[in-house]
Amino acid sequence: MPIYLDNGATSYPKPDEVCGAMIEYMTHNGASPGRGNYARAMDADKLVYETRKALSKLLGAPRPGQIIFTCNATESINMALKGYLRPGDRVLTTGYEHNAVARPLKKLETERGIRVELIPCAPDGTLDLSAMRSLLDGGTRLVAAAHGSNVIGCITPLGEVVGTAHERGVPVLADAAQTAGAYPIDAAALQIDMLAFTGHKGLLGPTGTGGLYLREGVVLSTLKEGGTGGMSLSPFPPDDPPDRYEAGTMNVAGIAGLRAAVSYLMGVGVDAVRRHEVELTGILLDGLDSVPGLTYYGPRDTEDRLGLVSFNIEGRDPHKVSMSLDRDYGIMVRSGLHCAPSAHRLLGTAPVGAVRASLGYFSDREDVERLVRALKEISSRGE
Amino acid sequence: MFLQDIDVIDVDLCVQQPEKFIAHTRASADLSAVTPYLNAMFRTAAYNHDDRSIRFTSDRVEYTIIREQVNIAKFANRTELHELLDWFKDLVNDIYDSRGEMTPMYECRKPVPVFFIYNLLPKTNCRMCGEKSCMVFAALLNKLEADIDACPPLSEPKYAENRHKLEVAFA
């Protein structure tokens, strides 16, 4: 039986209800939400609304209308950064960002002359918040930070980051790609200004789904313009969210699946998912400690990290290690830079990268133990 | 639960405010049982005891209810419509559950005349209320779509007597 340990890229398997909801929509509805007055279009409207409502409960958004649908966290982050930042703005970010944040910032550096500065942090991802405070000068207009690193596994203390930024009136964009669904988030309680998430990782939904939470009062310039289903005479997008940001027919089949996924997750409870992953991560780290020549990265305390662990075996090419795990042991993990070269620079593992095993809600102790046994064998035999 | 669901029948552009929408919806229960309580609750309400229908405004959104039929006007988009329907459903169920402790109202309030209101306003057209003139503001007050607190000059001591008269008229 193959073992899937690449949940940091996309979660697998999905709850049966997810596929069922997508097939149900495709088979028995198929209509565009917001675009017709027949009963099935109204049903599609309601389906999309119920998904927003479920997500708003799960993520602590005060109102469903504050959840904007996108096709993934990358689109959400692009929407936030390109819709908010103006020429000359200064942005603080971390040294472990995914390219979903780093590349749009680089483009804005080139095209709008924004300035990007890194909040100093230790190799295990611990941010220096006092240094961050001193970097928050008058020109800083945004702090953009991953809630959890997809390489190091560290968890950003969002409450403290937001508190520090808000002392100077600077809003915060949080990239929750690795945490939404896997780690409790209360956007309103944490006073997060913008929160980007994807549907296909911890939320257990289909690929092609994601969203952006916007705190009340945050208004962005639009990333795309087009039909929104109403007010068609106006040459401009509507003022009110979420329609303002959702031009074009949305991925309703995906949203139907996401609704089922969030419903499943709420039945289980994000706290229960987190406890499960913390327990398995502890077993994994203990096992990795016993593999000769293996170094893993990030915090040792399982409460301080996500259920993903990057590692290298001394003298071994991480790519070959992952290939051996797949071909010889049927274990799927991801090697390389994980679209986050800065995190690997922080760890000293660039440009080759590392092997990453990422757990999910459906991973179990047997999966972890088989991985550890396989790594011991790989480590003990020659290259 | 008294009111289980509200189905949206259709959504159209609002004639009064073309940048807003109106929706016709159907409730899963006859709401005549709660309209006298809504009448007591909303001072904006226009209630007709013959058919127990009611129209009231809350946060600039207009609700018209006749038995199972609920029309909602002046909302921005369909997401807001569903948020409003959730709010309205909770409100109706809360009223139904606690109607033993509430006092219904079976009479329709008479609107305060526009010129009566206008004559008590500062008539400076200062636009601090967000409207173009005191007359527009008076018309909105008459329709109970604005609040006298939106007029900052009315809080000045020299208008205290006028403000008191308006408060009595709208009480």
Coordinates of C-alpha atoms in Angstrom, one line a residue:
Chain A
M1 CA 0.0 0.0 0.0
P2 CA 1.6 3.3 -1.1
I3 CA 2.1 6.0 1.5
Y4 CA 1.3 9.6 0.7
L5 CA 3.4 12.0 2.7
D6 CA 3.2 15.1 0.5
N7 CA 0.3 16.9 2.2
G8 CA 2.3 20.1 2.3
A9 CA 1.9 20.2 -1.4
T10 CA -1.7 19.0 -1.5
S11 CA -3.6 16.8 0.9
Y12 CA -4.6 13.3 -0.1
P13 CA -6.9 11.5 0.2
K14 CA -9.9 13.8 0.3
P15 CA -13.0 12.9 2.4
D16 CA -15.5 10.9 0.2
E17 CA -18.0 13.7 0.7
V18 CA -15.8 16.1 -1.3
C19 CA -15.9 14.0 -4.5
G20 CA -19.6 13.3 -3.9
A21 CA -20.5 17.0 -3.6
M22 CA -18.6 17.9 -6.8
I23 CA -20.3 15.1 -8.7
E24 CA -23.7 16.1 -7.3
Y25 CA -23.2 19.7 -8.5
M26 CA -21.9 18.7 -11.9
T27 CA -24.7 16.2 -12.4
H28 CA -27.7 17.9 -11.0
N29 CA -27.0 21.6 -11.0
G30 CA -24.3 22.9 -13.2
A31 CA -25.6 26.5 -13.1
S32 CA -23.6 29.8 -12.7
P33 CA -24.1 31.5 -9.4
G34 CA -25.0 35.2 -9.5
R35 CA -26.0 35.1 -13.1
G36 CA -29.6 33.8 -13.5
N37 CA -33.0 33.9 -11.9
Y38 CA -34.0 30.3 -12.5
A39 CA -34.2 28.0 -9.5
R40 CA -31.0 26.1 -10.2
A41 CA -29.0 29.3 -10.4
M42 CA -30.4 30.3 -7.1
D43 CA -29.4 26.9 -5.7
A44 CA -25.9 27.5 -7.0
D45 CA -25.9 30.9 -5.3
K46 CA -26.8 29.4 -2.1
L47 CA -24.2 26.7 -2.4
V48 CA -21.5 29.3 -2.9
Y49 CA -22.9 31.4 0.0
E50 CA -23.0 28.3 2.4
T51 CA -19.3 27.7 1.5
R52 CA -18.4 31.3 2.4
K53 CA -20.3 30.9 5.6
A54 CA -18.6 27.7 6.6
L55 CA -15.2 29.2 5.8
S56 CA -16.0 32.3 7.8
K57 CA -16.8 30.2 10.8
L58 CA -13.7 28.0 10.4
L59 CA -11.3 31.0 10.0
G60 CA -13.0 33.4 12.4
A61 CA -14.3 35.9 9.8
P62 CA -17.1 38.0 11.2
R63 CA -19.2 37.9 8.0
P64 CA -19.3 35.4 5.0
G65 CA -19.0 38.4 2.6
Q66 CA -15.5 38.9 3.8
I67 CA -14.3 35.7 2.2
I68 CA -13.3 36.2 -1.5
F69 CA -13.0 33.1 -3.6
T70 CA -9.8 32.6 -5.7
C71 CA -8.3 29.6 -7.3
N72 CA -5.5 29.2 -4.8
A73 CA -3.4 31.0 -2.1
T74 CA -1.0 32.3 -4.8
E75 CA -3.9 34.2 -6.5
S76 CA -5.1 35.5 -3.1
I77 CA -1.6 36.8 -2.2
N78 CA -1.2 38.4 -5.6
M79 CA -4.6 40.0 -5.2
A80 CA -3.6 41.4 -1.8
L81 CA -0.1 42.6 -2.6
K82 CA -0.9 44.0 -6.0
G83 CA -4.1 45.5 -4.9
Y84 CA -2.7 47.1 -1.8
L85 CA 0.8 48.3 -2.4
R86 CA 1.6 51.6 -4.1
P87 CA 4.8 52.9 -5.6
G88 CA 7.5 53.5 -3.0
D89 CA 5.8 51.5 -0.3
R90 CA 8.0 49.5 2.1
V91 CA 7.1 45.9 3.0
L92 CA 8.4 43.8 5.9
T93 CA 8.4 40.1 5.3
T94 CA 10.1 36.9 6.7
G95 CA 13.1 35.0 5.4
Y96 CA 11.1 31.9 4.9
E97 CA 8.4 33.0 2.5
H98 CA 7.2 30.8 -0.3
N99 CA 7.6 32.1 -3.9
A100 CA 3.8 32.9 -3.8
V101 CA 4.8 35.9 -1.6
A102 CA 8.5 36.4 -2.7
R103 CA 7.9 36.6 -6.5
P104 CA 5.0 39.1 -6.5
L105 CA 7.0 41.2 -4.1
K106 CA 10.0 41.0 -6.5
K107 CA 7.8 42.0 -9.4
L108 CA 6.5 45.0 -7.4
E109 CA 10.0 45.9 -6.5
T110 CA 10.9 46.1 -10.2
E111 CA 7.7 47.7 -11.5
R112 CA 6.4 49.9 -8.6
G113 CA 9.7 50.6 -6.8
I114 CA 8.5 49.1 -3.5
R115 CA 11.2 48.2 -0.9
V116 CA 11.2 44.8 0.7
E117 CA 13.0 44.2 4.0
L118 CA 13.3 41.0 6.0
I119 CA 12.5 40.6 9.6
P120 CA 15.6 38.9 11.1
C121 CA 15.1 35.4 12.2
A122 CA 16.9 32.3 13.5
P123 CA 17.5 29.2 11.3
D124 CA 14.6 27.5 13.1
G125 CA 12.3 30.3 12.0
T126 CA 12.1 32.2 15.3
L127 CA 11.4 35.8 14.4
D128 CA 13.2 38.7 16.2
L129 CA 10.1 40.8 17.0
S130 CA 12.1 43.6 18.7
A131 CA 14.1 43.9 15.5
M132 CA 10.8 43.9 13.6
R133 CA 9.6 46.8 15.8
S134 CA 12.6 48.9 15.0
L135 CA 12.2 48.2 11.3
L136 CA 8.6 49.5 11.3
D137 CA 9.4 53.0 10.2
G138 CA 7.0 55.5 8.7
G139 CA 7.3 54.2 5.2
T140 CA 6.3 50.7 6.0
R141 CA 2.9 50.0 4.6
L142 CA 2.5 46.2 5.0
V143 CA 3.8 43.2 6.8
A144 CA 3.5 40.0 4.8
A145 CA 4.2 36.8 6.6
A146 CA 3.7 33.1 6.1
H147 CA 1.7 31.7 9.0
G148 CA 3.7 28.6 8.8
S149 CA 6.8 27.7 6.8
N150 CA 6.4 25.0 4.2
V151 CA 10.1 24.1 4.6
I152 CA 11.1 24.7 8.2
G153 CA 7.7 23.9 9.6
C154 CA 7.9 26.8 12.1
I155 CA 4.7 28.6 13.1
T156 CA 4.7 32.4 13.0
P157 CA 3.3 33.9 16.2
L158 CA 0.6 35.9 14.3
G159 CA -0.9 37.5 17.3
E160 CA 2.5 39.0 18.3
V161 CA 3.3 40.0 14.7
V162 CA 0.0 41.7 14.2
G163 CA 0.2 43.4 17.6
T164 CA 3.7 44.7 16.8
A165 CA 2.6 45.9 13.3
H166 CA -0.6 47.5 14.5
E167 CA 1.4 49.5 17.1
R168 CA 2.6 51.5 14.1
G169 CA -0.7 51.3 12.2
V170 CA 0.7 48.8 9.7
P171 CA -1.6 46.1 8.4
V172 CA -0.7 42.4 8.1
L173 CA -1.2 40.0 5.3
A174 CA -0.9 36.4 6.5
D175 CA -0.2 33.5 4.1
A176 CA -2.1 30.6 5.7
A177 CA -1.5 28.1 2.9
Q178 CA 0.1 25.6 5.3
T179 CA -2.1 26.3 8.3
A180 CA -5.7 26.8 7.3
G181 CA -7.5 23.6 8.4
A182 CA -4.5 22.2 10.1
Y183 CA -4.0 24.8 12.8
P184 CA -6.7 26.9 14.6
I185 CA -7.1 30.4 13.1
D186 CA -9.3 33.1 14.4
A187 CA -8.8 36.0 12.0
A188 CA -11.0 38.5 13.9
A189 CA -9.5 37.7 17.3
L190 CA -6.0 37.9 15.9
Q191 CA -7.0 41.2 14.1
I192 CA -5.5 40.0 10.9
D193 CA -6.1 42.4 8.0
M194 CA -5.8 40.0 5.1
L195 CA -5.5 36.2 5.2
A196 CA -4.8 34.1 2.1
F197 CA -5.6 30.4 2.1
T198 CA -5.9 27.5 -0.2
G199 CA -8.6 24.9 -0.3
H200 CA -6.5 21.9 -1.4
K201 CA -4.1 21.5 1.6
G202 CA -5.2 21.4 5.2
L203 CA -8.8 22.3 4.3
L204 CA -9.0 18.9 2.5
G205 CA -10.8 20.4 -0.6
P206 CA -10.1 20.1 -4.3
T207 CA -7.3 21.9 -6.2
G208 CA -8.3 25.1 -7.9
T209 CA -10.0 26.5 -4.8
G210 CA -8.8 29.2 -2.3
G211 CA -9.7 32.5 -0.8
L212 CA -8.7 35.8 0.7
Y213 CA -10.2 37.1 3.9
L214 CA -10.4 40.9 4.1
R215 CA -11.0 42.7 7.4
E216 CA -13.9 45.1 7.2
G217 CA -12.7 48.3 5.7
V218 CA -9.7 46.9 3.7
V219 CA -10.3 47.9 0.1
L220 CA -8.0 46.7 -2.7
S221 CA -7.5 47.7 -6.2
T222 CA -8.8 44.8 -8.3
L223 CA -6.5 42.3 -9.8
K224 CA -8.9 41.4 -12.6
E225 CA -12.0 43.0 -14.0
G226 CA -14.9 41.4 -15.8
G227 CA -18.5 40.2 -15.5
T228 CA -19.8 39.9 -11.9
G229 CA -23.4 39.0 -12.8
G230 CA -25.0 42.3 -11.8
M231 CA -24.6 46.0 -12.4
S232 CA -23.5 45.3 -16.0
L233 CA -24.1 48.8 -17.2
S234 CA -21.3 50.1 -15.1
P235 CA -17.9 50.1 -16.9
F236 CA -16.3 49.6 -13.5
P237 CA -16.3 46.7 -11.0
P238 CA -18.8 47.0 -8.2
D239 CA -17.6 48.6 -5.0
D240 CA -18.7 46.0 -2.6
P241 CA -17.0 42.7 -1.7
P242 CA -17.0 39.9 -2.6
D243 CA -18.3 40.7 -6.1
R244 CA -15.7 43.4 -6.6
Y245 CA -12.9 40.9 -6.6
E246 CA -14.6 37.9 -8.2
A247 CA -14.9 38.7 -11.9
G248 CA -15.6 35.8 -14.1
T249 CA -17.5 32.5 -13.5
M250 CA -16.1 30.9 -10.4
N251 CA -15.0 27.3 -9.9
V252 CA -18.4 26.2 -8.5
A253 CA -17.7 22.4 -8.7
G254 CA -14.5 23.1 -6.7
I255 CA -16.4 25.3 -4.2
A256 CA -19.0 22.5 -3.8
G257 CA -16.2 20.2 -2.9
L258 CA -14.7 22.7 -0.6
R259 CA -17.9 23.2 1.2
A260 CA -18.1 19.4 1.9
A261 CA -14.5 19.4 3.0
V262 CA -15.0 22.3 5.4
S263 CA -18.1 20.6 6.7
Y264 CA -16.1 17.4 7.3
L265 CA -13.3 19.4 9.0
M266 CA -15.7 21.2 11.3
G267 CA -17.2 17.8 12.2
V268 CA -13.7 16.5 13.1
G269 CA -12.6 19.8 14.6
V270 CA -9.4 21.7 13.6
D271 CA -8.1 21.2 17.2
A272 CA -8.4 17.4 16.8
V273 CA -6.6 17.6 13.4
R274 CA -3.9 19.6 15.1
R275 CA -3.5 17.2 18.0
H276 CA -3.3 14.2 15.6
E277 CA -0.6 15.9 13.6
V278 CA 1.3 17.0 16.7
E279 CA 1.3 13.4 18.0
L280 CA 2.4 12.0 14.6
T281 CA 5.1 14.7 14.3
G282 CA 6.5 13.7 17.7
I283 CA 6.7 10.0 16.5
L284 CA 8.3 11.1 13.3
L285 CA 11.0 13.3 15.0
D286 CA 11.8 10.6 17.5
G287 CA 12.2 8.1 14.6
L288 CA 14.3 10.5 12.6
D289 CA 16.6 11.0 15.7
S290 CA 17.5 7.3 15.3
V291 CA 18.4 7.5 11.6
P292 CA 22.2 7.6 11.3
G293 CA 23.5 10.7 9.5
L294 CA 20.1 12.4 9.2
T295 CA 19.6 16.0 10.1
Y296 CA 16.1 17.5 10.2
Y297 CA 15.3 21.2 10.4
G298 CA 13.1 23.5 12.3
P299 CA 11.9 23.5 16.0
R300 CA 12.2 20.3 18.0
D301 CA 9.2 21.0 20.1
T302 CA 6.2 19.6 18.2
E303 CA 3.9 22.3 19.6
D304 CA 6.0 24.9 17.8
R305 CA 5.9 23.3 14.4
L306 CA 3.6 22.0 11.7
G307 CA 3.2 18.4 10.7
L308 CA 5.9 18.6 8.1
V309 CA 9.6 17.9 8.5
S310 CA 12.4 18.6 6.0
F311 CA 15.6 16.6 6.4
N312 CA 18.8 15.5 4.7
I313 CA 21.0 12.4 5.0
E314 CA 24.7 13.3 5.1
G315 CA 26.3 12.8 1.8
R316 CA 23.1 12.0 0.0
D317 CA 21.3 13.9 -2.8
P318 CA 17.8 14.7 -1.4
H319 CA 16.4 14.1 -4.9
K320 CA 17.8 10.5 -4.9
V321 CA 16.6 9.9 -1.4
S322 CA 13.0 10.8 -2.4
M323 CA 13.2 8.8 -5.6
S324 CA 14.3 5.7 -3.6
L325 CA 11.5 6.3 -1.1
D326 CA 9.0 6.2 -3.9
R327 CA 10.5 3.4 -6.1
D328 CA 11.8 1.1 -3.4
Y329 CA 9.3 1.7 -0.6
G330 CA 6.2 3.3 -2.1
I331 CA 6.5 6.4 0.0
M332 CA 5.7 9.7 -1.6
V333 CA 7.6 12.8 -0.3
R334 CA 8.9 15.9 -2.0
S335 CA 12.5 16.9 -2.5
G336 CA 14.2 20.1 -3.7
L337 CA 13.5 23.7 -2.8
H338 CA 9.8 23.5 -2.3
C339 CA 9.2 26.8 -4.1
A340 CA 10.8 28.5 -1.0
P341 CA 14.5 29.1 -1.8
S342 CA 14.8 31.8 0.9
A343 CA 13.8 29.2 3.6
H344 CA 16.5 26.9 2.3
R345 CA 19.0 29.7 2.3
L346 CA 18.1 30.2 5.9
L347 CA 18.7 26.5 6.6
G348 CA 21.9 26.4 4.6
T349 CA 20.4 23.8 2.3
A350 CA 20.2 25.9 -0.9
P351 CA 20.6 25.2 -3.8
V352 CA 20.1 21.5 -3.5
G353 CA 17.3 21.6 -0.9
A354 CA 16.1 18.8 1.3
V355 CA 13.6 16.0 1.5
R356 CA 10.2 16.9 3.0
A357 CA 7.7 14.5 4.6
S358 CA 4.4 16.3 5.3
L359 CA 1.7 14.6 7.3
G360 CA -2.0 15.0 7.0
Y361 CA -5.2 14.2 8.9
F362 CA -5.3 10.8 7.2
S363 CA -1.7 9.9 7.9
D364 CA -1.1 7.4 10.7
R365 CA 1.6 5.9 12.9
E366 CA 2.2 3.0 10.5
D367 CA 3.0 5.5 7.7
V368 CA 5.5 7.3 9.9
E369 CA 7.1 4.1 11.1
R370 CA 7.5 2.8 7.6
L371 CA 9.1 6.0 6.5
V372 CA 11.6 5.8 9.4
R373 CA 12.4 2.2 8.6
A374 CA 13.0 3.0 5.0
L375 CA 15.2 5.9 5.8
K376 CA 17.3 3.7 8.1
E377 CA 17.8 1.3 5.2
I378 CA 18.7 4.1 2.8
S379 CA 21.1 5.6 5.2
S380 CA 22.8 2.3 5.9
R381 CA 23.4 1.4 2.3
G382 CA 25.8 3.1 -0.1
E383 CA 24.8 5.9 -2.4
Chain B
M1 CA -37.7 25.9 14.7
F2 CA -40.5 28.1 13.5
L3 CA -38.9 29.4 10.3
Q4 CA -36.8 26.7 8.7
D5 CA -35.8 28.3 5.5
I6 CA -36.3 31.1 3.0
D7 CA -36.0 30.4 -0.7
V8 CA -34.9 33.1 -3.1
I9 CA -37.3 33.3 -6.0
D10 CA -35.7 36.0 -8.1
V11 CA -33.2 38.9 -7.9
D12 CA -33.6 42.0 -9.9
L13 CA -32.2 45.6 -10.1
C14 CA -33.8 47.9 -7.6
V15 CA -35.9 50.6 -9.3
Q16 CA -35.4 53.2 -6.6
Q17 CA -31.7 52.6 -6.4
P18 CA -30.3 51.1 -9.7
E19 CA -26.9 50.3 -8.1
K20 CA -28.7 48.0 -5.6
F21 CA -30.8 44.9 -5.9
I22 CA -34.2 43.6 -4.8
A23 CA -35.1 40.0 -4.1
H24 CA -38.4 38.2 -3.9
T25 CA -38.2 35.3 -1.5
R26 CA -40.6 32.7 0.1
A27 CA -40.4 31.7 3.7
S28 CA -41.2 28.2 4.9
A29 CA -43.7 29.5 7.4
D30 CA -46.5 32.2 7.4
L31 CA -44.9 35.1 9.1
S32 CA -48.2 36.8 10.1
A33 CA -47.5 35.4 13.6
V34 CA -44.5 37.7 14.1
T35 CA -45.3 40.8 12.1
P36 CA -47.0 42.6 15.0
Y37 CA -43.9 42.0 17.0
L38 CA -41.7 43.3 14.2
N39 CA -44.0 46.4 14.1
A40 CA -43.3 46.9 17.8
M41 CA -39.6 46.5 17.3
F42 CA -39.0 48.7 14.3
R43 CA -40.0 52.3 14.5
T44 CA -39.5 52.4 10.7
A45 CA -42.4 49.9 10.3
A46 CA -45.5 50.5 8.2
Y47 CA -47.9 47.8 9.4
N48 CA -51.3 46.8 8.0
H49 CA -53.4 44.8 10.4
D50 CA -55.9 43.7 7.8
D51 CA -53.4 41.3 6.1
R52 CA -50.8 41.6 8.9
S53 CA -48.3 42.8 6.3
I54 CA -45.4 45.0 7.2
R55 CA -42.6 47.0 5.6
F56 CA -39.6 48.2 7.6
T57 CA -36.1 49.4 7.1
S58 CA -33.0 48.2 8.9
D59 CA -29.5 49.4 8.0
R60 CA -30.9 51.0 4.8
V61 CA -32.2 47.6 3.6
E62 CA -36.0 47.5 3.1
Y63 CA -38.1 44.4 4.1
T64 CA -41.7 43.8 3.0
I65 CA -43.5 40.8 4.4
I66 CA -46.9 39.4 3.5
R67 CA -47.5 36.0 4.9
E68 CA -44.8 33.7 3.4
Q69 CA -43.7 36.3 0.9
V70 CA -40.6 38.4 1.9
N71 CA -39.2 41.0 -0.4
I72 CA -35.8 42.5 0.4
A73 CA -34.6 45.6 -1.3
K74 CA -31.5 47.8 -1.6
F75 CA -28.7 45.2 -1.0
A76 CA -25.4 45.3 -2.8
N77 CA -25.0 41.7 -4.0
R78 CA -26.2 38.1 -3.6
T79 CA -23.8 37.4 -0.9
E80 CA -25.2 40.3 1.1
L81 CA -28.7 39.0 0.4
H82 CA -27.9 35.6 1.9
E83 CA -26.3 37.3 4.9
L84 CA -29.5 39.4 5.3
L85 CA -31.7 36.3 5.0
D86 CA -29.6 34.6 7.8
W87 CA -30.1 37.6 10.0
F88 CA -33.8 37.9 9.2
K89 CA -34.4 34.2 9.9
D90 CA -32.6 34.4 13.2
L91 CA -34.6 37.5 14.1
V92 CA -37.9 35.9 13.3
N93 CA -37.1 32.7 15.2
D94 CA -35.9 34.8 18.2
I95 CA -39.2 36.8 18.2
Y96 CA -41.3 33.6 17.8
D97 CA -39.5 31.9 20.7
S98 CA -39.8 34.9 23.0
R99 CA -43.1 36.3 21.9
G100 CA -44.6 35.5 25.4
E101 CA -42.4 38.2 26.9
M102 CA -43.0 40.7 24.1
T103 CA -45.8 43.1 23.5
P104 CA -47.1 43.1 19.9
M105 CA -48.3 46.3 18.2
Y106 CA -51.3 46.2 16.0
E107 CA -51.5 49.9 14.9
C108 CA -49.6 51.5 12.1
R109 CA -47.5 54.5 13.1
K110 CA -48.2 57.8 11.3
P111 CA -45.1 59.2 9.6
V112 CA -43.8 62.5 10.8
P113 CA -44.5 65.1 8.1
V114 CA -41.4 66.2 6.0
F115 CA -42.0 69.9 6.5
F116 CA -42.5 69.5 10.2
I117 CA -39.1 67.8 10.3
Y118 CA -37.4 70.3 7.9
N119 CA -38.6 73.3 10.0
L120 CA -36.8 71.8 13.0
L121 CA -33.5 71.1 11.2
P122 CA -30.7 73.8 11.2
K123 CA -31.4 74.4 7.4
T124 CA -27.7 75.2 6.8
N125 CA -27.2 72.5 4.1
C126 CA -23.9 71.8 5.7
R127 CA -23.9 68.2 4.3
M128 CA -22.4 66.8 7.6
C129 CA -25.1 64.2 7.5
G130 CA -23.8 63.0 4.2
E131 CA -26.9 64.2 2.2
K132 CA -27.0 67.0 -0.3
S133 CA -29.4 69.3 1.7
C134 CA -31.4 69.5 4.9
M135 CA -34.5 68.8 2.8
V136 CA -33.1 65.5 1.5
F137 CA -32.2 64.6 5.1
A138 CA -35.7 65.5 6.2
A139 CA -37.2 63.3 3.6
L140 CA -35.0 60.4 4.7
L141 CA -36.0 61.0 8.3
N142 CA -39.6 61.0 7.2
K143 CA -39.1 57.6 5.6
L144 CA -37.1 56.5 8.7
E145 CA -34.1 55.9 6.6
A146 CA -31.9 58.2 8.6
D147 CA -31.4 59.0 12.2
I148 CA -31.4 62.5 13.8
D149 CA -28.0 61.7 15.3
A150 CA -26.6 61.9 11.8
C151 CA -27.0 65.7 12.0
P152 CA -24.1 67.0 14.2
P153 CA -25.4 70.6 14.4
L154 CA -28.6 69.3 16.1
S155 CA -26.4 68.5 19.1
E156 CA -25.4 72.1 19.6
P157 CA -27.1 73.9 22.5
K158 CA -28.9 76.4 20.3
Y159 CA -30.8 73.5 18.6
A160 CA -31.6 71.6 21.9
E161 CA -35.3 72.5 21.8
N162 CA -35.7 71.5 18.1
R163 CA -33.9 68.3 18.8
H164 CA -36.2 67.5 21.7
K165 CA -39.2 68.1 19.5
L166 CA -37.9 65.8 16.9
E167 CA -37.1 63.1 19.5
V168 CA -40.7 63.3 20.8
A169 CA -42.0 63.1 17.2
F170 CA -40.0 60.0 16.5
A171 CA -40.5 58.4 19.9

